Amino acid sequence: MPSEIPKAYEPQKYEDDIYAAWEQSGLFNPDTLPGERKEYFSIVLPPPNVTGTLHLGHAAILAIEDLMVRFARLRGKKTLWLPGTDHAAIATSTKVEGLLQKEEGKNRHDIGREAFVKRVEAFAAASHDTIVRQVRKMGASVDWSREAYTFDAVRNRAVNLVFKQMYDDGLIYRGFRVVNWDPIGQTVISDDEIIYKETTAMLVTFTYDQDFPIPISTTRPETKVGDTAVAVHPDDARYAAYVGKTFEATFCGVKLSIKVVADEAVDPAFGTGAVGVTPAHSLIDAEIAQRHELPSRQVIDTDGRMTSDAGELAGLTTLDARAKATDWLRAHGLIQKKEDVAQNLSTAQRSGGAIEPLPMRQWFIGVNRPFAFKASTHAPIKGIKDGQQVTLKEAMQYVVRTGQVKIVPERFDKTYFHWIDHLRDWNISRQIWFGHRVPVWYCKACGPEHGNVEACRQSIVSAVPVVECPACKGPVEQDPDTLDTWFSSGLWTFSTLLNKDVQTDDLRAWLAQSPDFQTFHPTSVLETGYDIIFFWVARMILMTTYAIGEIPFETVYLHGLVRDEQGRKMSKSLGNGIDPVDMIAKYGADATRLALVLGSTPGNDMKLSEEKVAGFRNFTNKLWNISRFVFSAFSRQPSAVSKEPEAKTLADRWILSRFARVQDQVTKHLEQFEYSSAGETLRDFTWGDFADWYLEIAKIQKQNPTLAVSTEANLLFILSRLLVLWHPFMPFVTEEIWKHVHASPPAKGGTSGEAGQRGPRFLMVAAWPEAVNRVDEEAERDFAKVQEAIVDIRNLRAANKVAPTETVGVKLTDAVVAEQASIVHALARARAKDATGQNSVATANVVVYLPAVDAGKERARLAKELDALRAYVTATQAKLANAEFVSKAPVQVVDSMRAKFAEAQVKRQELEKQLNALV
RNA sequence: GGGCGGCUAGCUCAGUUGGUUAGAGCGUCACAUUGACAUUGUGAAGGUCAGAGGUUCGAAUCCUCUGCCGCCCACCA
């Protein structure tokens, strides 16, 4: 009953119950959505790390995606938002290792692989519940019945199948090369997991020994015991005489055999223009070495210590060795120069360890290797034929270039292509224990690791566990490495849609037997922060186009990162984080969501402050009170409740016109991913037009018996539709108010009757309002004048410049009916006070009359603009008519002149029409 | 070194194909308010749209250059 609606909206009272009711209703599940839904809309939740807690990045993802999803659902689409969590191999492993060290002073090797993995899994399971609870708090309408995990049995099978397929296609290979070794995490990492840190380093210029003719510069003297060459630029005259020669030198007790080679990679202007080449410990040097067939000598091991090949430096850490090597050089008088230089130190994203390039045998995905493309029969990529030879790089570029995958905002296309251009083969094996194990087995008895029986030379790659060597029936052991976590994430859009009950070793057959996949793939939108465009977005495109011949999603929507008031990234260590969980507790999920969506545009970072959230809490309360007024101020006659809107007064015409316009704009904005604009349009209408103006007018209109019913009908009409429009932005408060919209009015005598349901019980499955053609420009113009007049009157009255009985005029067009006079009149009275501070009871005579004065201003403006245009048209006409000019000007110039001219002509005609309408 | 973005009111930001007098929220100030809401209402002040040049009848918007801030990529050893 209206009188029972509390004065202020307290989100904490309602949110949990509403969410529980939604969840119970089955409406999150597309299979149990009401009505016939032909089109689908699907989106996967970027799986939060299972060990994490909800931060503002997640909150932004949830707010925006829930907005997309609820909009789609309200528009009658078969809508799936699929949740899940990410095992985040390295991140989780590192975290648990840290805890283990802290709590028990042990490392993972102390407790062994099996025990360690168990521990990680226990930890993951516990924190999984936390993050999932927090996702619910945000109001996310995800289908929990389909929840997936990147490291569960189904996803593991998918990973193994794709691995095998890639191996069979020659895309996955095992190679021995210089990789990024993280000595702290004790694993290799991919190029994308490196973070560069600005540091200063000592650049030392020296020669290996007294007899060596070419000085070189380095910041890492200790690695020079592994040098096998000195490279110079081919055009460098200083060293031309030495190129091709080999010199013997002894450095720190190591006998070096240094060949001088010429290579384009060397910058002759840097340092001495000569580079000591260390093939084993520098990627660039390894490439030089490959070009010149130079030998490689490893002098650093996986613990970051010098190997026994490092002569006097053997056994030292790299830092100690660096000091010792420098001392050695000084002692031998070989140093020519020492200077500080700025340097970008490579560190591991997760462990922070300084990356040590080491030559190792690892698994890679070859991005430049051609393979026979296998097209999808379900949703084929346009333009790549079945069997066509393509590379992964080409496929990744192709789907974006042809617009089959659209990136919003568009400018990230460039970032994406730039990344692909520089992409090297992707190192997918990791030496950590937590993660999808590389599905490769080696024969213990006769495999390449232990013998050289011909039949066993190949690794045994299999999607299903291998128990014995197919060749010799001997025992096998699985590759100890695990896969990069992004390998499994890359399959996410389709691996989450696989039917877990199907047993098959053929991925395509599996997909064919998975109804969810058939219905919901490719997904409609992938929404995430731009910071993981390479890690995730690009990898999904790579994996999905390759593995199933489909695009993973049609649109990529990249939101900006949420920063604090000083523009810093939110982080725990800085202590500057606004905790969304706190915000929800304090201001409600709706306010938190609004603060994250309004005032932020895709791809641009946003700053968030608590004040902003508080501001939107005020708005949720405003909407609540608007509803409270509408429900309580009227008798709620059934006749009004079920009535269509009726424009009896100017104010009615105006508000219905404005609403029709707003409804249309909001729908368009949402369709175009302009969420902030959609929300702002709605807020301005709701607060500014509807609450501040129409509600005030409604108070007056309802006193007029001939207007009471239609006014109520209009209020209810707009309010109920506003709730639908607002629902994707703030689902909780709108859902709560919705209950009142459809509650029956109190029966005569005071007892409330049976709830007379009209429309669906849940707002979340109400119908998105149909577009209506009710825009009434005349009413909008007239009402604007009334508003202006009212404001003028108030100001004049406030300044006591108008006597209480003075007449103030406002001109309206002929559609004005008698009611308008009283409306304007009453509003002026309500807001005016005389100079003594007393409410002025004496009525200001506000009369609506019809002098044609106020068109003057606008006419003058239009005339001015028109004059300018006319002058232009005349001048251009002359120019274009001038054959001499045209013959001199290039064709394009003349064409663009003509186009502009035509445009100006159209514009001129429009203006003339407008002007004539005013006269 | 290469690329991308930003610079609009005190603060945070909109500004959608170039077009009336450049907008919103917060903040500030003034006024109002017993009846939907003080989590309120009305109004005001506050902007040479970073700078310079160009295209145009007309530029915050398009082009060129410059400055400052930020991000991404590369990694000169």
CSV table of N, CA and C (backbone and C1' of nucleotides) in Angstrom, one decimal, chain A residues 41-43 59-75 77 79 81 406-409 524-528 554-560 593-604 606 612 616 619 662 665-684 725-730 768, chain B residues 13-16:
chain,number,residue,atom,x,y,z
A,41,PHE,N,21.4,-13.6,-27.5
A,41,PHE,CA,22.5,-12.7,-27.1
A,41,PHE,C,23.3,-13.4,-26.1
A,42,SER,N,24.6,-13.5,-26.3
A,42,SER,CA,25.4,-14.2,-25.4
A,42,SER,C,26.7,-13.5,-25.1
A,43,ILE,N,27.2,-13.7,-23.9
A,43,ILE,CA,28.4,-13.1,-23.5
A,43,ILE,C,29.0,-13.9,-22.4
A,59,ALA,N,34.0,-4.9,-10.8
A,59,ALA,CA,32.7,-4.2,-10.6
A,59,ALA,C,32.3,-3.5,-11.9
A,60,ALA,N,33.3,-2.9,-12.6
A,60,ALA,CA,33.0,-2.2,-13.9
A,60,ALA,C,32.6,-3.2,-14.9
A,61,ILE,N,33.3,-4.3,-15.0
A,61,ILE,CA,32.9,-5.4,-15.9
A,61,ILE,C,31.4,-5.9,-15.6
A,62,LEU,N,31.2,-6.1,-14.4
A,62,LEU,CA,29.8,-6.6,-14.0
A,62,LEU,C,28.7,-5.6,-14.3
A,63,ALA,N,29.0,-4.3,-14.0
A,63,ALA,CA,28.0,-3.3,-14.2
A,63,ALA,C,27.7,-3.1,-15.7
A,64,ILE,N,28.7,-3.1,-16.5
A,64,ILE,CA,28.5,-2.9,-17.9
A,64,ILE,C,27.9,-4.1,-18.6
A,65,GLU,N,28.4,-5.3,-18.2
A,65,GLU,CA,27.9,-6.5,-18.9
A,65,GLU,C,26.5,-6.8,-18.4
A,66,ASP,N,26.2,-6.5,-17.2
A,66,ASP,CA,24.8,-6.8,-16.7
A,66,ASP,C,23.9,-5.8,-17.4
A,67,LEU,N,24.4,-4.6,-17.7
A,67,LEU,CA,23.6,-3.6,-18.4
A,67,LEU,C,23.3,-4.2,-19.8
A,68,MET,N,24.3,-4.7,-20.5
A,68,MET,CA,24.1,-5.3,-21.9
A,68,MET,C,23.1,-6.4,-21.8
A,69,VAL,N,23.3,-7.2,-20.8
A,69,VAL,CA,22.5,-8.5,-20.8
A,69,VAL,C,21.1,-8.2,-20.4
A,70,ARG,N,20.9,-7.3,-19.5
A,70,ARG,CA,19.5,-7.0,-19.1
A,70,ARG,C,18.8,-6.3,-20.3
A,71,PHE,N,19.5,-5.4,-20.9
A,71,PHE,CA,18.9,-4.8,-22.1
A,71,PHE,C,18.5,-5.8,-23.1
A,72,ALA,N,19.3,-6.7,-23.4
A,72,ALA,CA,19.0,-7.8,-24.4
A,72,ALA,C,17.8,-8.6,-24.0
A,73,ARG,N,17.8,-8.9,-22.7
A,73,ARG,CA,16.7,-9.8,-22.2
A,73,ARG,C,15.4,-9.0,-22.3
A,74,LEU,N,15.4,-7.7,-21.9
A,74,LEU,CA,14.2,-6.9,-22.0
A,74,LEU,C,13.7,-6.8,-23.4
A,75,ARG,N,14.6,-6.9,-24.3
A,75,ARG,CA,14.2,-6.7,-25.7
A,75,ARG,C,13.8,-8.1,-26.3
A,77,LYS,N,15.5,-11.1,-26.3
A,77,LYS,CA,16.4,-12.0,-26.8
A,77,LYS,C,16.7,-13.1,-25.9
A,79,THR,N,18.8,-14.8,-23.9
A,79,THR,CA,20.0,-14.2,-23.4
A,79,THR,C,20.8,-15.1,-22.4
A,81,TRP,N,24.3,-15.1,-20.1
A,81,TRP,CA,25.6,-14.5,-19.6
A,81,TRP,C,26.2,-15.6,-18.8
A,406,LYS,N,34.4,-6.8,-34.4
A,406,LYS,CA,34.5,-5.3,-34.4
A,406,LYS,C,35.0,-4.9,-33.0
A,407,ILE,N,35.9,-4.0,-33.0
A,407,ILE,CA,36.5,-3.5,-31.7
A,407,ILE,C,35.9,-2.1,-31.4
A,408,VAL,N,35.4,-2.0,-30.2
A,408,VAL,CA,34.9,-0.7,-29.7
A,408,VAL,C,35.7,-0.3,-28.5
A,409,PRO,N,36.3,0.9,-28.5
A,409,PRO,CA,36.4,1.9,-29.6
A,409,PRO,C,37.4,1.4,-30.7
A,524,SER,N,28.0,-12.8,-28.6
A,524,SER,CA,27.7,-11.5,-29.2
A,524,SER,C,28.7,-10.4,-28.9
A,525,VAL,N,29.1,-10.4,-27.6
A,525,VAL,CA,30.0,-9.3,-27.2
A,525,VAL,C,31.1,-9.9,-26.3
A,526,LEU,N,32.3,-9.4,-26.4
A,526,LEU,CA,33.3,-9.7,-25.4
A,526,LEU,C,33.6,-8.3,-24.7
A,527,GLU,N,33.3,-8.3,-23.4
A,527,GLU,CA,33.5,-7.0,-22.8
A,527,GLU,C,34.6,-7.1,-21.7
A,528,THR,N,35.6,-6.3,-21.8
A,528,THR,CA,36.7,-6.4,-20.9
A,528,THR,C,37.6,-5.1,-20.9
A,554,GLU,N,31.4,-11.2,-31.8
A,554,GLU,CA,31.2,-10.3,-32.9
A,554,GLU,C,31.7,-8.9,-32.6
A,555,THR,N,31.6,-8.5,-31.3
A,555,THR,CA,32.1,-7.2,-30.9
A,555,THR,C,32.9,-7.3,-29.7
A,556,VAL,N,34.0,-6.5,-29.7
A,556,VAL,CA,34.8,-6.4,-28.5
A,556,VAL,C,34.6,-5.0,-27.9
A,557,TYR,N,34.1,-5.0,-26.7
A,557,TYR,CA,33.8,-3.7,-26.1
A,557,TYR,C,34.9,-3.5,-25.0
A,558,LEU,N,35.7,-2.5,-25.1
A,558,LEU,CA,36.8,-2.4,-24.2
A,558,LEU,C,36.5,-1.2,-23.3
A,559,HIS,N,36.4,-1.4,-22.0
A,559,HIS,CA,36.2,-0.3,-21.1
A,559,HIS,C,37.5,0.2,-20.6
A,560,GLY,N,37.5,1.4,-20.0
A,560,GLY,CA,38.7,2.0,-19.5
A,560,GLY,C,39.0,1.4,-18.1
A,593,ARG,N,26.9,0.8,-9.4
A,593,ARG,CA,26.9,0.6,-10.8
A,593,ARG,C,26.7,1.8,-11.7
A,594,LEU,N,25.8,2.7,-11.2
A,594,LEU,CA,25.7,4.0,-12.0
A,594,LEU,C,27.0,4.8,-12.0
A,595,ALA,N,27.7,4.8,-10.9
A,595,ALA,CA,28.9,5.5,-10.8
A,595,ALA,C,29.9,5.0,-11.7
A,596,LEU,N,29.9,3.7,-12.0
A,596,LEU,CA,30.9,3.1,-12.9
A,596,LEU,C,30.5,3.2,-14.4
A,597,VAL,N,29.2,3.4,-14.6
A,597,VAL,CA,28.8,3.5,-16.0
A,597,VAL,C,28.6,4.9,-16.6
A,598,LEU,N,28.0,5.7,-15.8
A,598,LEU,CA,27.8,7.1,-16.2
A,598,LEU,C,29.1,7.9,-16.1
A,599,GLY,N,29.4,8.7,-17.1
A,599,GLY,CA,30.6,9.5,-17.1
A,599,GLY,C,31.8,8.7,-17.5
A,600,SER,N,31.6,7.6,-18.1
A,600,SER,CA,32.8,6.9,-18.6
A,600,SER,C,32.6,6.4,-20.0
A,601,THR,N,33.6,6.5,-20.8
A,601,THR,CA,33.5,6.1,-22.2
A,601,THR,C,34.4,5.0,-22.5
A,602,PRO,N,34.1,4.2,-23.5
A,602,PRO,CA,34.9,3.0,-23.8
A,602,PRO,C,36.4,3.4,-24.1
A,603,GLY,N,37.3,2.6,-23.5
A,603,GLY,CA,38.7,2.8,-23.8
A,603,GLY,C,39.3,3.9,-23.0
A,604,ASN,N,38.6,4.7,-22.4
A,604,ASN,CA,39.2,5.8,-21.6
A,604,ASN,C,39.1,5.5,-20.1
A,606,MET,N,38.8,6.0,-16.2
A,606,MET,CA,37.9,6.9,-15.4
A,606,MET,C,38.4,7.0,-14.0
A,612,LYS,N,31.1,10.4,-5.9
A,612,LYS,CA,30.4,10.1,-7.1
A,612,LYS,C,29.3,9.0,-6.8
A,616,PHE,N,25.0,9.2,-6.9
A,616,PHE,CA,24.1,8.3,-7.6
A,616,PHE,C,23.2,7.6,-6.6
A,619,PHE,N,20.4,9.7,-6.5
A,619,PHE,CA,19.5,9.6,-7.6
A,619,PHE,C,18.6,8.4,-7.4
A,662,VAL,N,13.1,10.7,-25.5
A,662,VAL,CA,14.1,10.1,-24.6
A,662,VAL,C,14.2,8.6,-24.8
A,665,GLN,N,16.0,7.9,-27.9
A,665,GLN,CA,17.4,8.2,-27.8
A,665,GLN,C,18.1,7.1,-27.0
A,666,VAL,N,17.5,6.7,-25.9
A,666,VAL,CA,18.1,5.8,-25.0
A,666,VAL,C,18.3,4.4,-25.7
A,667,THR,N,17.3,4.0,-26.4
A,667,THR,CA,17.4,2.7,-27.1
A,667,THR,C,18.6,2.8,-28.1
A,668,LYS,N,18.6,3.9,-28.8
A,668,LYS,CA,19.7,4.0,-29.8
A,668,LYS,C,21.1,4.0,-29.2
A,669,HIS,N,21.2,4.8,-28.1
A,669,HIS,CA,22.5,4.8,-27.4
A,669,HIS,C,22.9,3.4,-26.9
A,670,LEU,N,21.9,2.7,-26.4
A,670,LEU,CA,22.3,1.4,-25.9
A,670,LEU,C,22.7,0.4,-27.0
A,671,GLU,N,22.0,0.6,-28.1
A,671,GLU,CA,22.3,-0.3,-29.3
A,671,GLU,C,23.7,0.0,-29.8
A,672,GLN,N,24.2,1.3,-29.6
A,672,GLN,CA,25.5,1.7,-30.1
A,672,GLN,C,26.5,1.7,-29.0
A,673,PHE,N,26.3,1.0,-27.9
A,673,PHE,CA,27.3,0.8,-26.8
A,673,PHE,C,27.6,2.1,-26.2
A,674,GLU,N,26.7,3.1,-26.3
A,674,GLU,CA,26.9,4.4,-25.6
A,674,GLU,C,26.2,4.5,-24.3
A,675,TYR,N,26.7,3.7,-23.4
A,675,TYR,CA,26.0,3.5,-22.1
A,675,TYR,C,26.0,4.8,-21.3
A,676,SER,N,27.0,5.5,-21.3
A,676,SER,CA,27.1,6.7,-20.5
A,676,SER,C,26.0,7.7,-21.0
A,677,SER,N,26.0,7.9,-22.3
A,677,SER,CA,25.0,8.8,-22.9
A,677,SER,C,23.6,8.4,-22.6
A,678,ALA,N,23.4,7.1,-22.7
A,678,ALA,CA,22.0,6.6,-22.5
A,678,ALA,C,21.6,6.9,-21.0
A,679,GLY,N,22.5,6.7,-20.1
A,679,GLY,CA,22.2,6.9,-18.7
A,679,GLY,C,22.0,8.4,-18.4
A,680,GLU,N,22.8,9.2,-19.0
A,680,GLU,CA,22.7,10.7,-18.8
A,680,GLU,C,21.4,11.2,-19.4
A,681,THR,N,21.0,10.7,-20.5
A,681,THR,CA,19.8,11.1,-21.2
A,681,THR,C,18.6,10.8,-20.2
A,682,LEU,N,18.7,9.6,-19.7
A,682,LEU,CA,17.6,9.1,-18.8
A,682,LEU,C,17.6,9.9,-17.5
A,683,ARG,N,18.7,10.1,-17.0
A,683,ARG,CA,18.8,10.9,-15.7
A,683,ARG,C,18.3,12.3,-15.9
A,684,ASP,N,18.7,13.0,-17.0
A,684,ASP,CA,18.3,14.3,-17.2
A,684,ASP,C,16.7,14.4,-17.3
A,725,LEU,N,13.3,1.2,-18.7
A,725,LEU,CA,14.5,1.8,-19.3
A,725,LEU,C,15.7,1.9,-18.3
A,726,TRP,N,15.3,2.1,-17.1
A,726,TRP,CA,16.3,2.2,-16.0
A,726,TRP,C,16.8,0.9,-15.6
A,727,HIS,N,16.0,-0.2,-15.8
A,727,HIS,CA,16.4,-1.4,-15.1
A,727,HIS,C,17.8,-2.0,-15.4
A,728,PRO,N,18.2,-1.9,-16.7
A,728,PRO,CA,19.6,-2.4,-16.9
A,728,PRO,C,20.7,-1.6,-16.2
A,729,PHE,N,20.4,-0.4,-15.8
A,729,PHE,CA,21.4,0.4,-15.1
A,729,PHE,C,21.3,0.1,-13.6
A,730,MET,N,20.1,0.1,-13.1
A,730,MET,CA,20.0,-0.1,-11.6
A,730,MET,C,18.8,-1.1,-11.4
A,768,TRP,N,10.6,-4.2,-23.4
A,768,TRP,CA,11.2,-2.9,-23.6
A,768,TRP,C,10.2,-2.1,-24.4
B,13,C,P,38.7,12.4,-15.2
B,13,C,O5',37.5,13.0,-16.0
B,13,C,C5',37.1,12.5,-17.2
B,13,C,C4',35.6,12.7,-17.4
B,13,C,C3',35.1,12.9,-18.8
B,13,C,O3',35.0,11.6,-19.5
B,13,C,C1',34.0,14.4,-17.4
B,14,A,P,35.2,11.6,-21.1
B,14,A,O5',33.6,11.7,-21.5
B,14,A,C5',33.1,13.0,-21.9
B,14,A,C4',31.6,12.9,-22.1
B,14,A,C3',31.2,13.2,-23.5
B,14,A,O3',31.1,12.0,-24.3
B,14,A,C1',30.1,14.6,-21.9
B,15,G,P,31.8,12.0,-25.7
B,15,G,O5',31.1,13.3,-26.4
B,15,G,C5',29.8,13.4,-26.7
B,15,G,C4',29.4,14.8,-27.1
B,15,G,C3',30.2,15.4,-28.2
B,15,G,O3',29.7,14.9,-29.5
B,15,G,C1',30.1,16.9,-26.5
B,16,U,P,30.7,14.9,-30.7
B,16,U,O5',29.8,14.3,-31.9
B,16,U,C5',30.4,13.5,-32.8
B,16,U,C4',29.4,12.4,-33.3
B,16,U,C3',28.1,13.0,-33.8
B,16,U,O3',28.2,13.5,-35.1
B,16,U,C1',27.7,11.2,-32.4
